GROMACS .gro file of C-alpha atoms in nm:
model
  352
    1LYS     CA    1  -0.306  -3.328   1.171
    2GLN     CA    2  -0.353  -3.653   0.988
    3THR     CA    3  -0.188  -3.672   0.645
    4THR     CA    4  -0.432  -3.735   0.360
    5PHE     CA    5  -0.378  -3.873   0.012
    6ALA     CA    6  -0.463  -3.530  -0.132
    7SER     CA    7  -0.193  -3.357   0.075
    8LEU     CA    8   0.062  -3.623  -0.020
    9ALA     CA    9  -0.019  -3.577  -0.387
   10PHE     CA   10   0.017  -3.199  -0.348
   11ASP     CA   11   0.357  -3.237  -0.180
   12ARG     CA   12   0.484  -3.461  -0.459
   13LYS     CA   13   0.385  -3.240  -0.750
   14LYS     CA   14   0.669  -3.153  -0.987
   15LYS     CA   15   0.644  -2.776  -0.990
   16ARG     CA   16   0.626  -2.517  -0.714
   17THR     CA   17   0.381  -2.251  -0.830
   18ARG     CA   18   0.428  -1.876  -0.818
   19ARG     CA   19   0.146  -1.851  -0.567
   20GLU     CA   20   0.326  -2.091  -0.333
   21ARG     CA   21   0.652  -1.899  -0.363
   22PHE     CA   22   0.478  -1.567  -0.300
   23LEU     CA   23   0.287  -1.692   0.006
   24THR     CA   24   0.603  -1.850   0.148
   25GLU     CA   25   0.794  -1.523   0.113
   26MET     CA   26   0.518  -1.315   0.268
   27ASP     CA   27   0.475  -1.564   0.553
   28LYS     CA   28   0.839  -1.501   0.647
   29VAL     CA   29   0.828  -1.121   0.640
   30VAL     CA   30   0.488  -1.034   0.794
   31PRO     CA   31   0.526  -0.942   1.166
   32TRP     CA   32   0.249  -1.180   1.273
   33ALA     CA   33   0.301  -1.158   1.650
   34SER     CA   34   0.277  -0.778   1.661
   35LEU     CA   35  -0.026  -0.765   1.433
   36LEU     CA   36  -0.213  -1.034   1.626
   37ALA     CA   37  -0.138  -0.857   1.955
   38ALA     CA   38  -0.299  -0.537   1.819
   39ILE     CA   39  -0.616  -0.714   1.702
   40GLU     CA   40  -0.658  -0.965   1.987
   41PRO     CA   41  -0.820  -0.724   2.243
   42HIS     CA   42  -1.103  -0.656   1.996
   43TYR     CA   43  -1.152  -1.011   1.871
   44PRO     CA   44  -1.438  -1.227   2.012
   45LYS     CA   45  -1.332  -1.470   2.283
   46SER     CA   46  -1.420  -1.838   2.295
   47GLY     CA   47  -1.612  -1.987   2.588
   48ARG     CA   48  -1.934  -1.799   2.512
   49ARG     CA   49  -2.260  -1.946   2.390
   50GLY     CA   50  -2.291  -2.031   2.025
   51ARG     CA   51  -2.038  -2.127   1.765
   52PRO     CA   52  -1.676  -2.063   1.876
   53PRO     CA   53  -1.490  -1.800   1.670
   54MET     CA   54  -1.235  -1.899   1.408
   55ALA     CA   55  -0.870  -1.872   1.513
   56LEU     CA   56  -0.754  -1.511   1.492
   57ALA     CA   57  -0.433  -1.607   1.311
   58THR     CA   58  -0.636  -1.789   1.045
   59MET     CA   59  -0.870  -1.494   0.988
   60LEU     CA   60  -0.583  -1.246   0.957
   61ARG     CA   61  -0.412  -1.467   0.699
   62VAL     CA   62  -0.739  -1.502   0.507
   63TYR     CA   63  -0.782  -1.121   0.515
   64PHE     CA   64  -0.432  -1.067   0.378
   65MET     CA   65  -0.490  -1.315   0.096
   66GLN     CA   66  -0.805  -1.120   0.007
   67GLN     CA   67  -0.590  -0.808  -0.039
   68TRP     CA   68  -0.311  -0.982  -0.231
   69TYR     CA   69  -0.545  -1.151  -0.478
   70SER     CA   70  -0.825  -0.889  -0.489
   71LEU     CA   71  -1.096  -1.134  -0.384
   72SER     CA   72  -1.447  -1.061  -0.262
   73ASP     CA   73  -1.580  -1.237   0.047
   74PRO     CA   74  -1.760  -1.514  -0.152
   75ALA     CA   75  -1.460  -1.555  -0.384
   76MET     CA   76  -1.228  -1.590  -0.084
   77GLU     CA   77  -1.448  -1.864   0.063
   78ASP     CA   78  -1.447  -2.049  -0.272
   79ALA     CA   79  -1.068  -2.013  -0.301
   80LEU     CA   80  -1.019  -2.180   0.038
   81TYR     CA   81  -1.218  -2.480  -0.082
   82GLU     CA   82  -1.045  -2.496  -0.420
   83ILE     CA   83  -0.679  -2.398  -0.367
   84GLU     CA   84  -0.456  -2.609  -0.145
   85SER     CA   85  -0.175  -2.354  -0.119
   86MET     CA   86  -0.415  -2.094   0.022
   87ARG     CA   87  -0.553  -2.343   0.276
   88ARG     CA   88  -0.201  -2.425   0.389
   89PHE     CA   89  -0.112  -2.058   0.426
   90ALA     CA   90  -0.422  -2.010   0.644
   91GLY     CA   91  -0.340  -2.324   0.847
   92LEU     CA   92  -0.654  -2.507   0.735
   93ASP     CA   93  -0.712  -2.866   0.630
   94LEU     CA   94  -1.004  -2.952   0.405
   95THR     CA   95  -1.068  -3.281   0.586
   96ASP     CA   96  -1.037  -3.178   0.951
   97ASP     CA   97  -1.119  -2.804   0.964
   98ALA     CA   98  -1.427  -2.596   0.893
   99MET     CA   99  -1.363  -2.330   0.629
  100PRO     CA  100  -1.456  -1.971   0.722
  101GLY     CA  101  -1.768  -1.870   0.531
  102GLU     CA  102  -1.819  -1.542   0.350
  103THR     CA  103  -2.017  -1.404   0.646
  104THR     CA  104  -1.732  -1.484   0.886
  105ILE     CA  105  -1.485  -1.315   0.651
  106LEU     CA  106  -1.715  -1.012   0.620
  107LYS     CA  107  -1.753  -0.979   0.999
  108PHE     CA  108  -1.376  -0.989   1.048
  109ARG     CA  109  -1.333  -0.711   0.793
  110HIS     CA  110  -1.601  -0.507   0.969
  111LEU     CA  111  -1.420  -0.556   1.300
  112LEU     CA  112  -1.098  -0.415   1.149
  113GLU     CA  113  -1.288  -0.118   1.006
  114LYS     CA  114  -1.481  -0.045   1.325
  115HIS     CA  115  -1.171  -0.020   1.545
  116GLY     CA  116  -0.941   0.143   1.288
  117LEU     CA  117  -0.709  -0.156   1.300
  118THR     CA  118  -0.586  -0.141   0.940
  119ALA     CA  119  -0.417   0.194   1.006
  120GLN     CA  120  -0.263   0.044   1.321
  121MET     CA  121  -0.139  -0.253   1.119
  122MET     CA  122   0.023  -0.020   0.867
  123ASN     CA  123   0.201   0.163   1.151
  124ILE     CA  124   0.315  -0.166   1.308
  125ILE     CA  125   0.457  -0.280   0.975
  126ASN     CA  126   0.638   0.053   0.930
  127ASP     CA  127   0.780   0.034   1.283
  128THR     CA  128   0.910  -0.315   1.205
  129LEU     CA  129   1.074  -0.187   0.886
  130ALA     CA  130   1.226   0.105   1.075
  131GLN     CA  131   1.377  -0.131   1.333
  132GLN     CA  132   1.543  -0.315   1.043
  133ASN     CA  133   1.676   0.018   0.909
  134LEU     CA  134   1.464  -0.021   0.596
  135LEU     CA  135   1.247   0.288   0.652
  136LEU     CA  136   1.477   0.588   0.681
  137LYS     CA  137   1.451   0.957   0.757
  138GLY     CA  138   1.556   1.256   0.555
  139GLY     CA  139   1.335   1.316   0.254
  140THR     CA  140   0.984   1.246   0.128
  141MET     CA  141   0.841   1.187  -0.219
  142VAL     CA  142   0.473   1.274  -0.252
  143ASP     CA  143   0.226   1.157  -0.515
  144ALA     CA  144  -0.138   1.060  -0.562
  145THR     CA  145  -0.333   0.814  -0.774
  146ILE     CA  146  -0.701   0.784  -0.864
  147ILE     CA  147  -0.898   0.472  -0.772
  148HIS     CA  148  -1.208   0.439  -0.986
  149ALA     CA  149  -1.562   0.405  -0.850
  150PRO     CA  150  -1.873   0.291  -1.041
  151PRO     CA  151  -2.022   0.598  -1.214
  152SER     CA  152  -2.351   0.427  -1.296
  153THR     CA  153  -2.681   0.534  -1.137
  154LYS     CA  154  -2.848   0.198  -1.213
  155ASN     CA  155  -2.886   0.101  -0.848
  156ARG     CA  156  -3.148   0.106  -0.573
  157GLU     CA  157  -3.085   0.473  -0.480
  158LYS     CA  158  -3.063   0.583  -0.848
  159LYS     CA  159  -2.749   0.787  -0.775
  160ARG     CA  160  -2.373   0.764  -0.747
  161ASP     CA  161  -2.184   0.723  -0.423
  162PRO     CA  162  -2.214   1.073  -0.270
  163GLN     CA  163  -1.868   1.051  -0.110
  164MET     CA  164  -1.696   0.992  -0.444
  165HIS     CA  165  -1.641   1.276  -0.691
  166GLN     CA  166  -1.516   1.333  -1.042
  167THR     CA  167  -1.200   1.507  -1.154
  168LYS     CA  168  -1.036   1.591  -1.484
  169LYS     CA  169  -0.688   1.469  -1.571
  170GLY     CA  170  -0.569   1.590  -1.907
  171ASN     CA  171  -0.874   1.564  -2.131
  172GLN     CA  172  -1.023   1.267  -1.946
  173TRP     CA  173  -1.277   1.271  -1.661
  174TYR     CA  174  -1.248   1.019  -1.375
  175PHE     CA  175  -1.493   0.935  -1.097
  176GLY     CA  176  -1.379   0.788  -0.767
  177MET     CA  177  -1.138   0.861  -0.485
  178LYS     CA  178  -0.774   0.959  -0.457
  179VAL     CA  179  -0.495   0.791  -0.258
  180HIS     CA  180  -0.220   1.030  -0.143
  181VAL     CA  181   0.112   0.889  -0.022
  182GLY     CA  182   0.433   1.019   0.127
  183ALA     CA  183   0.720   0.777   0.059
  184ASP     CA  184   1.075   0.770   0.192
  185VAL     CA  185   1.316   0.896  -0.073
  186ASN     CA  186   1.584   0.641   0.015
  187SER     CA  187   1.387   0.317   0.060
  188TRP     CA  188   1.083   0.402  -0.160
  189LEU     CA  189   0.852   0.277   0.119
  190VAL     CA  190   0.535   0.466   0.220
  191HIS     CA  191   0.539   0.620   0.568
  192THR     CA  192   0.217   0.829   0.547
  193ALA     CA  193  -0.105   0.796   0.349
  194SER     CA  194  -0.443   0.965   0.321
  195VAL     CA  195  -0.759   0.900   0.119
  196THR     CA  196  -0.991   1.168  -0.019
  197ALA     CA  197  -1.248   1.216  -0.292
  198ALA     CA  198  -1.096   1.243  -0.640
  199ASN     CA  199  -1.165   1.617  -0.668
  200GLU     CA  200  -0.936   1.697  -0.373
  201SER     CA  201  -0.621   1.877  -0.489
  202ASP     CA  202  -0.286   1.703  -0.448
  203VAL     CA  203  -0.117   2.002  -0.287
  204GLY     CA  204  -0.397   2.028  -0.028
  205GLN     CA  205  -0.279   1.701   0.127
  206LEU     CA  206   0.092   1.785   0.114
  207PRO     CA  207   0.128   1.909   0.477
  208HIS     CA  208  -0.028   1.584   0.604
  209LEU     CA  209   0.218   1.364   0.409
  210LEU     CA  210   0.542   1.513   0.544
  211ARG     CA  211   0.733   1.419   0.858
  212GLU     CA  212   0.860   1.673   1.109
  213ASP     CA  213   1.225   1.579   1.047
  214ASP     CA  214   1.212   1.578   0.666
  215ARG     CA  215   1.489   1.782   0.506
  216ALA     CA  216   1.369   1.751   0.146
  217VAL     CA  217   1.040   1.708  -0.039
  218PHE     CA  218   0.994   1.590  -0.399
  219GLY     CA  219   0.675   1.609  -0.604
  220ASP     CA  220   0.536   1.665  -0.953
  221LYS     CA  221   0.380   1.983  -1.088
  222GLY     CA  222   0.057   1.913  -0.903
  223TYR     CA  223   0.230   2.024  -0.581
  224VAL     CA  224   0.340   2.368  -0.701
  225ASN     CA  225   0.259   2.618  -0.425
  226ASN     CA  226   0.465   2.931  -0.364
  227SER     CA  227   0.343   2.977  -0.006
  228LEU     CA  228   0.446   2.626   0.096
  229LYS     CA  229   0.773   2.667  -0.094
  230HIS     CA  230   0.863   2.979   0.103
  231VAL     CA  231   0.775   2.809   0.433
  232ALA     CA  232   0.987   2.507   0.340
  233CYS     CA  233   1.288   2.714   0.234
  234LYS     CA  234   1.262   2.921   0.550
  235ALA     CA  235   1.271   2.600   0.755
  236GLY     CA  236   1.575   2.475   0.564
  237VAL     CA  237   1.383   2.207   0.374
  238PHE     CA  238   1.488   2.150   0.013
  239TRP     CA  239   1.191   2.207  -0.222
  240GLY     CA  240   1.220   1.949  -0.500
  241VAL     CA  241   0.883   2.009  -0.665
  242SER     CA  242   0.894   2.030  -1.045
  243LEU     CA  243   0.859   2.380  -1.187
  244LYS     CA  244   0.550   2.470  -1.390
  245ALA     CA  245   0.563   2.692  -1.699
  246SER     CA  246   0.319   2.974  -1.769
  247LYS     CA  247   0.257   3.200  -2.068
  248GLN     CA  248   0.442   3.485  -1.898
  249HIS     CA  249   0.726   3.266  -1.763
  250PRO     CA  250   0.826   2.976  -1.991
  251LEU     CA  251   1.078   2.728  -1.855
  252THR     CA  252   1.445   2.801  -1.921
  253ASP     CA  253   1.700   2.531  -2.003
  254ALA     CA  254   1.815   2.536  -1.639
  255ASN     CA  255   1.453   2.491  -1.524
  256LYS     CA  256   1.412   2.192  -1.756
  257ARG     CA  257   1.732   2.033  -1.624
  258PHE     CA  258   1.606   2.086  -1.271
  259ASN     CA  259   1.270   1.923  -1.355
  260HIS     CA  260   1.449   1.626  -1.513
  261ARG     CA  261   1.658   1.571  -1.201
  262MET     CA  262   1.359   1.606  -0.968
  263SER     CA  263   1.151   1.369  -1.181
  264SER     CA  264   1.424   1.104  -1.175
  265ILE     CA  265   1.396   1.102  -0.794
  266ARG     CA  266   1.020   1.149  -0.758
  267ALA     CA  267   0.944   0.873  -1.010
  268ARG     CA  268   1.050   0.612  -0.754
  269VAL     CA  269   0.719   0.654  -0.572
  270GLU     CA  270   0.540   0.509  -0.875
  271HIS     CA  271   0.669   0.164  -0.773
  272VAL     CA  272   0.423   0.172  -0.483
  273PHE     CA  273   0.127   0.235  -0.714
  274ARG     CA  274   0.247  -0.035  -0.954
  275VAL     CA  275   0.236  -0.296  -0.677
  276ILE     CA  276  -0.104  -0.181  -0.547
  277LYS     CA  277  -0.269  -0.159  -0.889
  278ARG     CA  278  -0.093  -0.423  -1.098
  279GLN     CA  279   0.043  -0.673  -0.847
  280PHE     CA  280  -0.253  -0.665  -0.606
  281GLY     CA  281  -0.513  -0.562  -0.865
  282TYR     CA  282  -0.662  -0.269  -0.671
  283THR     CA  283  -0.782  -0.035  -0.946
  284LYS     CA  284  -1.148   0.005  -0.847
  285VAL     CA  285  -1.319   0.056  -0.512
  286ARG     CA  286  -1.505  -0.243  -0.371
  287TYR     CA  287  -1.720  -0.066  -0.109
  288LYS     CA  288  -1.933   0.247  -0.077
  289GLY     CA  289  -1.799   0.547   0.113
  290ILE     CA  290  -1.450   0.676   0.184
  291ALA     CA  291  -1.405   0.517   0.529
  292LYS     CA  292  -1.439   0.151   0.424
  293ASN     CA  293  -1.220   0.195   0.120
  294ALA     CA  294  -0.961   0.391   0.319
  295ALA     CA  295  -0.938   0.100   0.564
  296GLN     CA  296  -0.855  -0.130   0.274
  297VAL     CA  297  -0.603   0.117   0.133
  298PHE     CA  298  -0.410   0.133   0.463
  299SER     CA  299  -0.380  -0.246   0.477
  300LEU     CA  300  -0.274  -0.256   0.109
  301ILE     CA  301  -0.002   0.005   0.169
  302GLY     CA  302   0.135  -0.186   0.468
  303LEU     CA  303   0.143  -0.507   0.264
  304THR     CA  304   0.299  -0.321  -0.029
  305ASN     CA  305   0.582  -0.201   0.195
  306LEU     CA  306   0.645  -0.560   0.304
  307TYR     CA  307   0.637  -0.679  -0.057
  308LEU     CA  308   0.889  -0.417  -0.171
  309ALA     CA  309   1.121  -0.491   0.124
  310ARG     CA  310   1.068  -0.867   0.136
  311ARG     CA  311   1.407  -0.970  -0.003
  312ALA     CA  312   1.596  -0.743   0.233
  313LEU     CA  313   1.388  -0.871   0.526
  314MET     CA  314   1.470  -1.231   0.439
  315ILE     CA  315   1.847  -1.169   0.449
  316ASP     CA  316   1.967  -1.311   0.780
  317GLY     CA  317   2.255  -1.149   0.964
  318ARG     CA  318   2.334  -0.899   0.688
  319ASN     CA  319   2.263  -0.531   0.630
  320PRO     CA  320   1.984  -0.495   0.371
  321PRO     CA  321   2.094  -0.358   0.032
  322ALA     CA  322   2.014  -0.003  -0.071
  323ALA     CA  323   1.733   0.063  -0.315
  324PRO     CA  324   1.845   0.016  -0.678
  325GLU     CA  325   1.913   0.312  -0.904
  326ASN     CA  326   1.657   0.443  -1.147
  327ARG     CA  327   1.791   0.294  -1.472
  328ARG     CA  328   1.605   0.533  -1.700
  329SER     CA  329   1.755   0.847  -1.547
  330GLY     CA  330   2.099   0.720  -1.468
  331PRO     CA  331   2.275   0.671  -1.177
  332GLU     CA  332   0.457   0.474   1.188
  333ARG     CA  333   0.831   0.604   1.206
  334PRO     CA  334   1.122   0.608   0.977
  335ARG     CA  335   1.510   0.628   1.054
  336ASN     CA  336   1.850   0.794   0.940
  337ALA     CA  337   1.892   0.910   0.586
  338THR     CA  338   2.162   1.030   0.352
  339VAL     CA  339   2.032   1.378   0.280
  340GLU     CA  340   2.377   1.517   0.195
  341ALA     CA  341   2.432   1.241  -0.061
  342GLU     CA  342   2.087   1.312  -0.208
  343LYS     CA  343   2.174   1.682  -0.226
  344SER     CA  344   2.487   1.605  -0.426
  345ILE     CA  345   2.282   1.397  -0.671
  346ILE     CA  346   2.018   1.663  -0.735
  347GLY     CA  347   2.262   1.955  -0.736
  348ILE     CA  348   2.115   2.176  -0.465
  349GLY     CA  349   2.416   2.404  -0.492
  350GLU     CA  350   2.325   2.479  -0.854
  351TYR     CA  351   1.949   2.524  -0.822
  352GLY     CA  352   1.869   2.568  -0.452
   0.00000   0.00000   0.00000
């Protein structure tokens, strides 16, 4: 493409922005070829009557930027006109290329939702991480977070979204949906996810978040279930769910030490929610219904895994480093874990 004065001025600026650094890093770690191969059979072909479709690679990059920066379809179109670093990431030039409009961006999102491609993309990303020995096997941390939905009835139907529900957490009521995740205990990366209404119990999704070869499961008090605990112990799976006190059975000092050790391991899964909610800004649903929002959640989780593993993925010719320790407490298929080492940390011999 022909070099313009604007592009020359951009290249000669004195500072490289955080957005540029972030997009450069993600460009290196996203498995573009595999993702494009999964979408290509469903994408419109050129050579038909009417306006030719935008390049698939461009639309996928635009879609990912929407997730990273929490942009609506009109806001994404405006950003492509205004921000040079985003245009460069998408492979677009303001002088020579037509910018995808908000309708084009919307239709691409609908195509991904219609064919369930965001879940496929999450699995492809996880398979890539597993091949790099970044997504391991052995143990799973489970947790859930609430994503808010508009509670107002000031709309055309004069009612809330019927697929969203309210739930009480502490003394506060929340309305929306709930994202449940199962994350690898060694790498902290999510291997399984599900989306339900907010009133769905955490423990009800537990069987769907575990892998067949898991040897340990860690969760907070919301996953207390004696029936599942007995099944897990019978199968030789370590049950690392925090103990819950009752009026008849208060927690002993040993129980409290056990809960502290389990919490120091389970707390690692909160890093996933920090990236989704604070880094990518996904705290409130953008669409009506569970299905559309679940499609966005699956793509966000795949991109979150890449973000958390990006530095290890960019190391050439070296084994990626292990996940860092939790400083506060002290010291679609995953691979090979250190369950025995994890058992020594949590003291299964003492409490199991």
